[in-house]
């Protein structure tokens, strides 16, 4: 295939040099190694001539974008979540959509646990206090937090990531409960040592509530003021799912009133423009949507997205096709 005939692809965000190099062996690649997020017009302009695009969580893949891309055959989202993509619009146009499941489960679960410990044991606020020069004398009655070990861990959403979070509970002698749209098969419950609860029962019983559900119309504000009101006063609330699953202003009000012990949050509605109420809260640990951000995992995600794109543009079925019902263009 001559250089001119090679399919054109766009990689919307900075990625690993080795992944770009392997894409360049087969494709005419437009990259964004400067890493300035592409505004919708710019994204549309640069995707217009492409047969494939590798997108990231903050790239809105809308029907209007797809209509501007008559040659497009695959959107390879470099994330497990696909809520940034209009999936029916892809399917209607014969465009394959892929994601990156599996490779990020353990790393994302680790981050949920990092937030659990950081929030429960006040790691970030005590660090900030120390650096600010407040440590004049050791205090027996200072910085009391809540115990993780032997507590009850409640996981809402028991997909692969939720199960990885739950499995880790055994290492800290936790009682693990879960809620999921569908109850898990007994063998999976046993592997996680987890017992099923209704959502309300879980919210009222768990010491640590971790939200790990995909975002979509069915889960928009799944955790609102009513649900948050069911939490124990000593509860620690963790969201590593997506902003939008939780009603953030309701959570801010709860934390401000000291109605629960703490929260650890990696995702926010309308991120990166999070509710400013979070910023003044000493009882909230906030991270900028980094749950999958170990080097090894981000490389694994980038490689899987590239494999998906390459397979689709070679006439093969990509390994992680989301819209399996699509009839490719
Ligand atoms: C990250 O949020 C992902 O969906 O992979």
Short mmCIF file of C-alpha atoms and ligand atoms in Angstrom, two decimals:
data_model
loop_
_atom_site.label_atom_id
_atom_site.label_comp_id
_atom_site.label_asym_id
_atom_site.label_seq_id
_atom_site.Cartn_x
_atom_site.Cartn_y
_atom_site.Cartn_z
CA UNK A 1 0.00 0.00 0.00
CA UNK A 2 1.48 3.34 -0.96
CA UNK A 3 1.84 5.99 1.70
CA UNK A 4 -0.96 8.03 0.09
CA UNK A 5 -3.38 5.08 0.19
CA UNK A 6 -2.93 4.41 3.88
CA UNK A 7 -6.04 4.98 5.97
CA UNK A 8 -5.96 8.23 7.90
CA UNK A 9 -6.49 8.08 11.65
CA UNK A 10 -6.63 10.68 14.40
CA UNK A 11 -5.40 10.15 17.96
CA UNK A 12 -7.11 12.90 19.93
CA UNK A 13 -4.86 13.02 23.02
CA UNK A 14 -1.18 12.59 23.79
CA UNK A 15 -0.21 8.93 23.93
CA UNK A 16 2.81 6.63 24.22
CA UNK A 17 5.48 7.09 21.53
CA UNK A 18 5.70 3.34 20.93
CA UNK A 19 1.94 3.10 20.29
CA UNK A 20 2.06 6.01 17.86
CA UNK A 21 5.07 4.47 16.12
CA UNK A 22 3.25 1.19 15.58
CA UNK A 23 0.16 3.02 14.27
CA UNK A 24 2.37 4.95 11.85
CA UNK A 25 3.58 1.66 10.33
CA UNK A 26 0.09 1.16 8.85
CA UNK A 27 -1.72 4.47 8.97
CA UNK A 28 -1.38 8.11 8.12
CA UNK A 29 -1.60 9.39 11.71
CA UNK A 30 -2.71 12.82 12.87
CA UNK A 31 -1.69 13.02 16.52
CA UNK A 32 -2.14 15.56 19.28
CA UNK A 33 1.11 15.16 21.18
CA UNK A 34 0.77 18.80 22.26
CA UNK A 35 -2.18 17.43 24.25
CA UNK A 36 -4.39 20.52 24.18
CA UNK A 37 -7.93 19.06 24.31
CA UNK A 38 -9.55 19.47 20.89
CA UNK A 39 -12.60 21.76 20.91
CA UNK A 40 -15.63 20.25 19.09
CA UNK A 41 -14.98 22.25 15.88
CA UNK A 42 -11.33 21.30 15.83
CA UNK A 43 -12.14 17.66 16.54
CA UNK A 44 -14.67 17.68 13.68
CA UNK A 45 -12.22 19.34 11.30
CA UNK A 46 -9.42 16.90 12.05
CA UNK A 47 -11.60 13.79 12.13
CA UNK A 48 -13.42 14.63 8.89
CA UNK A 49 -10.98 12.82 6.58
CA UNK A 50 -10.31 9.91 8.94
CA UNK A 51 -11.30 6.26 8.77
CA UNK A 52 -10.55 5.75 12.44
CA UNK A 53 -10.21 7.86 15.56
CA UNK A 54 -8.80 7.01 18.96
CA UNK A 55 -10.77 9.08 21.45
CA UNK A 56 -10.55 9.73 25.19
CA UNK A 57 -13.13 10.19 27.95
CA UNK A 58 -13.52 13.93 27.43
CA UNK A 59 -14.08 13.79 23.65
CA UNK A 60 -17.80 14.07 22.88
CA UNK A 61 -18.50 11.76 19.95
CA UNK A 62 -21.85 13.12 18.79
CA UNK A 63 -24.07 12.46 15.79
CA UNK A 64 -22.93 15.82 14.39
CA UNK A 65 -19.29 14.75 14.61
CA UNK A 66 -20.06 11.41 12.94
CA UNK A 67 -21.98 13.17 10.14
CA UNK A 68 -18.90 15.24 9.42
CA UNK A 69 -16.84 12.05 8.97
CA UNK A 70 -18.17 10.16 5.93
CA UNK A 71 -15.18 7.78 5.82
CA UNK A 72 -15.17 6.93 9.52
CA UNK A 73 -15.32 3.20 10.30
CA UNK A 74 -14.20 2.98 13.90
CA UNK A 75 -14.22 5.04 17.08
CA UNK A 76 -11.70 3.37 19.40
CA UNK A 77 -12.42 4.90 22.79
CA UNK A 78 -9.34 4.68 24.99
CA UNK A 79 -11.41 4.06 28.14
CA UNK A 80 -13.73 1.38 29.42
CA UNK A 81 -16.58 3.88 29.83
CA UNK A 82 -18.34 4.93 26.63
CA UNK A 83 -20.69 7.62 27.95
CA UNK A 84 -18.86 10.23 25.84
CA UNK A 85 -20.07 8.46 22.69
CA UNK A 86 -23.51 8.44 21.08
CA UNK A 87 -23.62 4.68 20.58
CA UNK A 88 -26.88 4.44 18.59
CA UNK A 89 -25.57 7.16 16.26
CA UNK A 90 -22.45 5.05 15.63
CA UNK A 91 -24.48 1.92 15.01
CA UNK A 92 -26.94 3.66 12.66
CA UNK A 93 -24.03 4.88 10.56
CA UNK A 94 -22.23 1.52 10.51
CA UNK A 95 -19.39 2.81 12.67
CA UNK A 96 -17.78 0.40 15.11
CA UNK A 97 -17.24 1.53 18.68
CA UNK A 98 -14.67 -0.16 20.89
CA UNK A 99 -13.48 0.39 24.48
CA UNK A 100 -10.71 -0.93 26.73
CA UNK A 101 -12.24 -3.36 29.22
CA UNK A 102 -10.24 -5.65 31.47
CA UNK A 103 -6.82 -4.04 31.28
CA UNK A 104 -7.68 -1.38 33.85
CA UNK A 105 -9.72 -3.33 36.41
CA UNK A 106 -7.05 -3.90 39.05
CA UNK A 107 -5.49 -0.46 38.75
CA UNK A 108 -8.89 1.20 39.07
CA UNK A 109 -9.74 -1.01 42.04
CA UNK A 110 -6.43 -0.06 43.67
CA UNK A 111 -7.34 3.60 43.32
CA UNK A 112 -10.71 3.04 44.97
CA UNK A 113 -8.79 1.59 47.87
CA UNK A 114 -6.30 4.46 47.85
CA UNK A 115 -9.26 6.83 48.23
CA UNK A 116 -10.80 4.65 50.94
CA UNK A 117 -7.63 4.80 53.03
CA UNK A 118 -6.86 8.42 52.28
CA UNK A 119 -10.37 9.54 53.22
CA UNK A 120 -10.75 7.23 56.24
CA UNK A 121 -7.34 7.96 57.73
CA UNK A 122 -7.27 11.64 56.77
CA UNK A 123 -4.02 11.25 54.87
CA UNK A 124 -4.35 14.30 52.65
CA UNK A 125 -5.68 16.78 55.20
CA UNK A 126 -3.10 15.83 57.84
CA UNK A 127 -0.32 16.07 55.25
CA UNK A 128 -1.53 19.55 54.30
CA UNK A 129 -1.81 20.57 57.98
CA UNK A 130 1.74 19.35 58.68
CA UNK A 131 3.19 21.17 55.67
CA UNK A 132 1.36 24.31 56.72
CA UNK A 133 3.44 24.31 59.93
CA UNK A 134 0.67 23.42 62.40
CA UNK A 135 2.44 20.42 64.02
CA UNK A 136 3.70 21.82 67.32
CA UNK A 137 3.15 18.77 69.53
CA UNK A 138 2.09 15.17 69.08
CA UNK A 139 -1.53 14.68 70.14
CA UNK A 140 -3.14 11.47 71.35
CA UNK A 141 -6.57 12.85 70.58
CA UNK A 142 -5.68 14.31 67.18
CA UNK A 143 -6.57 13.13 63.68
CA UNK A 144 -8.84 10.26 64.61
CA UNK A 145 -10.21 8.56 61.54
CA UNK A 146 -12.23 5.44 60.85
CA UNK A 147 -10.92 1.89 60.57
CA UNK A 148 -10.91 0.09 57.25
CA UNK A 149 -10.13 -3.35 58.69
CA UNK A 150 -13.13 -5.37 59.89
CA UNK A 151 -15.51 -2.72 58.55
CA UNK A 152 -18.33 -3.39 56.09
CA UNK A 153 -17.51 -2.61 52.46
CA UNK A 154 -20.51 -1.96 50.21
CA UNK A 155 -19.91 -1.98 46.45
CA UNK A 156 -22.59 -0.57 44.17
CA UNK A 157 -22.03 -1.95 40.67
CA UNK A 158 -20.39 -5.39 40.52
CA UNK A 159 -18.91 -5.46 37.06
CA UNK A 160 -15.28 -6.39 36.64
CA UNK A 161 -14.02 -3.32 38.52
CA UNK A 162 -16.57 -3.63 41.33
CA UNK A 163 -15.61 -7.26 41.79
CA UNK A 164 -11.91 -6.38 41.92
CA UNK A 165 -12.69 -3.81 44.62
CA UNK A 166 -14.77 -6.34 46.55
CA UNK A 167 -12.15 -9.12 46.32
CA UNK A 168 -9.60 -6.86 48.03
CA UNK A 169 -11.88 -6.64 51.06
CA UNK A 170 -10.77 -10.09 52.26
CA UNK A 171 -7.25 -8.77 52.81
CA UNK A 172 -8.55 -6.35 55.41
CA UNK A 173 -10.97 -8.79 57.06
CA UNK A 174 -13.93 -6.82 55.80
CA UNK A 175 -17.53 -7.88 55.58
CA UNK A 176 -18.35 -7.32 51.90
CA UNK A 177 -21.84 -6.56 50.59
CA UNK A 178 -22.86 -5.46 47.11
CA UNK A 179 -25.70 -4.18 45.01
CA UNK A 180 -25.98 -4.73 41.28
CA UNK A 181 -28.74 -4.52 38.67
CA UNK A 182 -28.63 -8.30 38.54
CA UNK A 183 -27.54 -10.52 41.35
CA UNK A 184 -24.22 -12.29 40.57
CA UNK A 185 -23.99 -16.04 40.06
CA UNK A 186 -23.19 -17.83 43.33
CA UNK A 187 -19.64 -18.67 42.20
CA UNK A 188 -18.85 -14.96 41.62
CA UNK A 189 -20.38 -13.99 44.96
CA UNK A 190 -18.20 -16.63 46.61
CA UNK A 191 -15.05 -15.44 44.80
CA UNK A 192 -15.70 -11.93 46.14
CA UNK A 193 -16.97 -13.21 49.50
CA UNK A 194 -19.79 -10.75 48.95
CA UNK A 195 -23.46 -10.87 49.91
CA UNK A 196 -26.22 -9.22 47.90
CA UNK A 197 -28.26 -6.34 49.33
CA UNK A 198 -30.90 -4.01 47.95
CA UNK A 199 -29.45 -0.57 47.28
CA UNK A 200 -31.15 1.04 50.27
CA UNK A 201 -30.10 -1.76 52.61
CA UNK A 202 -26.49 -1.43 51.42
CA UNK A 203 -26.47 2.34 51.89
CA UNK A 204 -27.70 1.97 55.45
CA UNK A 205 -25.36 -0.87 56.41
CA UNK A 206 -21.97 -0.19 54.79
CA UNK A 207 -19.13 1.67 56.47
CA UNK A 208 -17.51 2.20 53.06
CA UNK A 209 -19.74 2.71 50.05
CA UNK A 210 -17.93 2.50 46.70
CA UNK A 211 -19.78 3.41 43.52
CA UNK A 212 -18.63 1.55 40.42
CA UNK A 213 -21.45 1.61 37.86
CA UNK A 214 -21.34 2.73 34.21
CA UNK A 215 -22.89 6.12 33.52
CA UNK A 216 -25.93 6.53 31.30
CA UNK A 217 -29.53 7.71 31.52
CA UNK A 218 -30.35 4.79 33.86
CA UNK A 219 -27.67 5.77 36.37
CA UNK A 220 -27.90 9.58 36.18
CA UNK A 221 -28.00 10.76 39.82
CA UNK A 222 -28.45 7.17 40.94
CA UNK A 223 -27.07 8.45 44.24
CA UNK A 224 -29.06 11.56 45.07
CA UNK A 225 -30.03 13.36 48.27
CA UNK A 226 -32.39 10.58 49.36
CA UNK A 227 -29.80 7.84 48.90
CA UNK A 228 -27.04 9.88 50.55
CA UNK A 229 -29.41 10.49 53.45
CA UNK A 230 -29.41 6.74 54.14
CA UNK A 231 -25.66 6.63 54.84
CA UNK A 232 -24.41 6.08 58.39
CA UNK A 233 -22.93 9.15 60.12
CA UNK A 234 -19.58 7.32 60.17
CA UNK A 235 -19.69 6.29 56.50
CA UNK A 236 -16.99 6.94 53.93
CA UNK A 237 -18.32 7.46 50.41
CA UNK A 238 -16.19 6.73 47.32
CA UNK A 239 -16.97 7.46 43.66
CA UNK A 240 -14.65 6.06 41.01
CA UNK A 241 -17.45 5.57 38.46
CA UNK A 242 -18.42 8.76 36.64
CA UNK A 243 -19.53 12.20 37.62
CA UNK A 244 -23.25 12.34 37.00
CA UNK A 245 -23.89 9.09 38.85
CA UNK A 246 -23.84 11.11 42.07
CA UNK A 247 -25.72 14.35 42.74
CA UNK A 248 -22.61 16.39 43.62
CA UNK A 249 -24.35 19.40 45.26
CA UNK A 250 -26.23 16.96 47.53
CA UNK A 251 -22.94 15.29 48.45
CA UNK A 252 -21.29 18.65 49.14
CA UNK A 253 -24.16 19.57 51.49
CA UNK A 254 -23.84 16.25 53.31
CA UNK A 255 -20.08 16.60 53.78
CA UNK A 256 -20.38 20.24 54.79
CA UNK A 257 -22.86 19.33 57.49
CA UNK A 258 -20.54 16.56 58.73
CA UNK A 259 -23.37 14.09 58.14
CA UNK A 260 -20.90 11.40 57.01
CA UNK A 261 -17.24 10.92 57.94
CA UNK A 262 -15.60 11.54 54.58
CA UNK A 263 -15.62 11.07 50.83
CA UNK A 264 -13.01 10.07 48.27
CA UNK A 265 -13.86 11.19 44.75
CA UNK A 266 -12.10 10.63 41.44
CA UNK A 267 -14.90 11.80 39.15
CA UNK A 268 -17.22 14.80 39.08
CA UNK A 269 -20.24 15.98 37.15
CA UNK A 270 -19.08 18.46 34.46
CA UNK A 271 -15.42 17.75 35.26
CA UNK A 272 -12.96 19.40 35.19
CA UNK A 273 -15.34 22.16 36.36
CA UNK A 274 -16.28 20.50 39.62
CA UNK A 275 -18.74 21.88 42.17
CA UNK A 276 -16.69 24.59 43.96
CA UNK A 277 -18.23 23.44 47.26
CA UNK A 278 -15.88 20.44 47.23
CA UNK A 279 -12.75 22.58 47.34
CA UNK A 280 -13.21 23.87 50.88
CA UNK A 281 -14.04 20.49 52.40
CA UNK A 282 -11.46 19.04 54.75
CA UNK A 283 -13.35 15.71 54.77
CA UNK A 284 -13.11 15.09 51.02
CA UNK A 285 -10.15 13.66 49.10
CA UNK A 286 -10.31 14.69 45.45
CA UNK A 287 -8.35 13.25 42.53
CA UNK A 288 -8.59 14.36 38.89
CA UNK A 289 -10.07 11.24 37.22
CA UNK A 290 -6.87 9.21 37.56
CA UNK A 291 -8.13 5.81 38.71
CA UNK A 292 -6.63 3.99 35.72
CA UNK A 293 -3.49 6.12 35.67
CA UNK A 294 -0.62 3.75 36.33
CA UNK A 295 1.92 3.79 33.53
CA UNK A 296 1.50 0.09 32.82
CA UNK A 297 -2.28 0.31 32.67
CA UNK A 298 -2.43 3.43 30.54
CA UNK A 299 0.01 1.72 28.15
CA UNK A 300 -2.22 -1.39 28.14
CA UNK A 301 -5.24 0.79 27.36
CA UNK A 302 -3.44 2.61 24.54
CA UNK A 303 -2.27 -0.70 23.05
CA UNK A 304 -5.74 -2.20 23.23
CA UNK A 305 -7.30 0.87 21.60
CA UNK A 306 -4.68 0.62 18.82
CA UNK A 307 -5.39 -3.11 18.40
CA UNK A 308 -9.11 -2.41 18.14
CA UNK A 309 -8.55 0.29 15.54
CA UNK A 310 -6.12 -1.83 13.51
CA UNK A 311 -8.43 -4.85 13.51
CA UNK A 312 -11.43 -2.77 12.39
CA UNK A 313 -9.51 -1.12 9.57
CA UNK A 314 -8.18 -4.52 8.46
CA UNK A 315 -11.70 -5.91 8.06
CA UNK A 316 -11.50 -7.97 11.27
CA UNK A 317 -13.74 -7.93 14.29
CA UNK A 318 -12.06 -5.74 16.93
CA UNK A 319 -11.37 -7.51 20.25
CA UNK A 320 -13.60 -5.21 22.31
CA UNK A 321 -16.48 -4.19 20.09
CA UNK A 322 -19.15 -2.36 22.10
CA UNK A 323 -21.91 -2.14 19.47
CA UNK A 324 -21.80 -5.81 18.49
CA UNK A 325 -25.01 -5.35 16.45
CA UNK A 326 -23.35 -2.92 14.03
CA UNK A 327 -23.19 -3.68 10.32
CA UNK A 328 -19.85 -2.09 9.44
CA UNK A 329 -19.73 0.42 6.59
C1 LIG B 1 -11.97 5.87 32.68
O1 LIG B 1 -12.67 6.58 33.32
C2 LIG B 1 -12.44 4.84 31.83
O2 LIG B 1 -13.65 4.75 31.56
O3 LIG B 1 -11.61 4.07 31.35
#
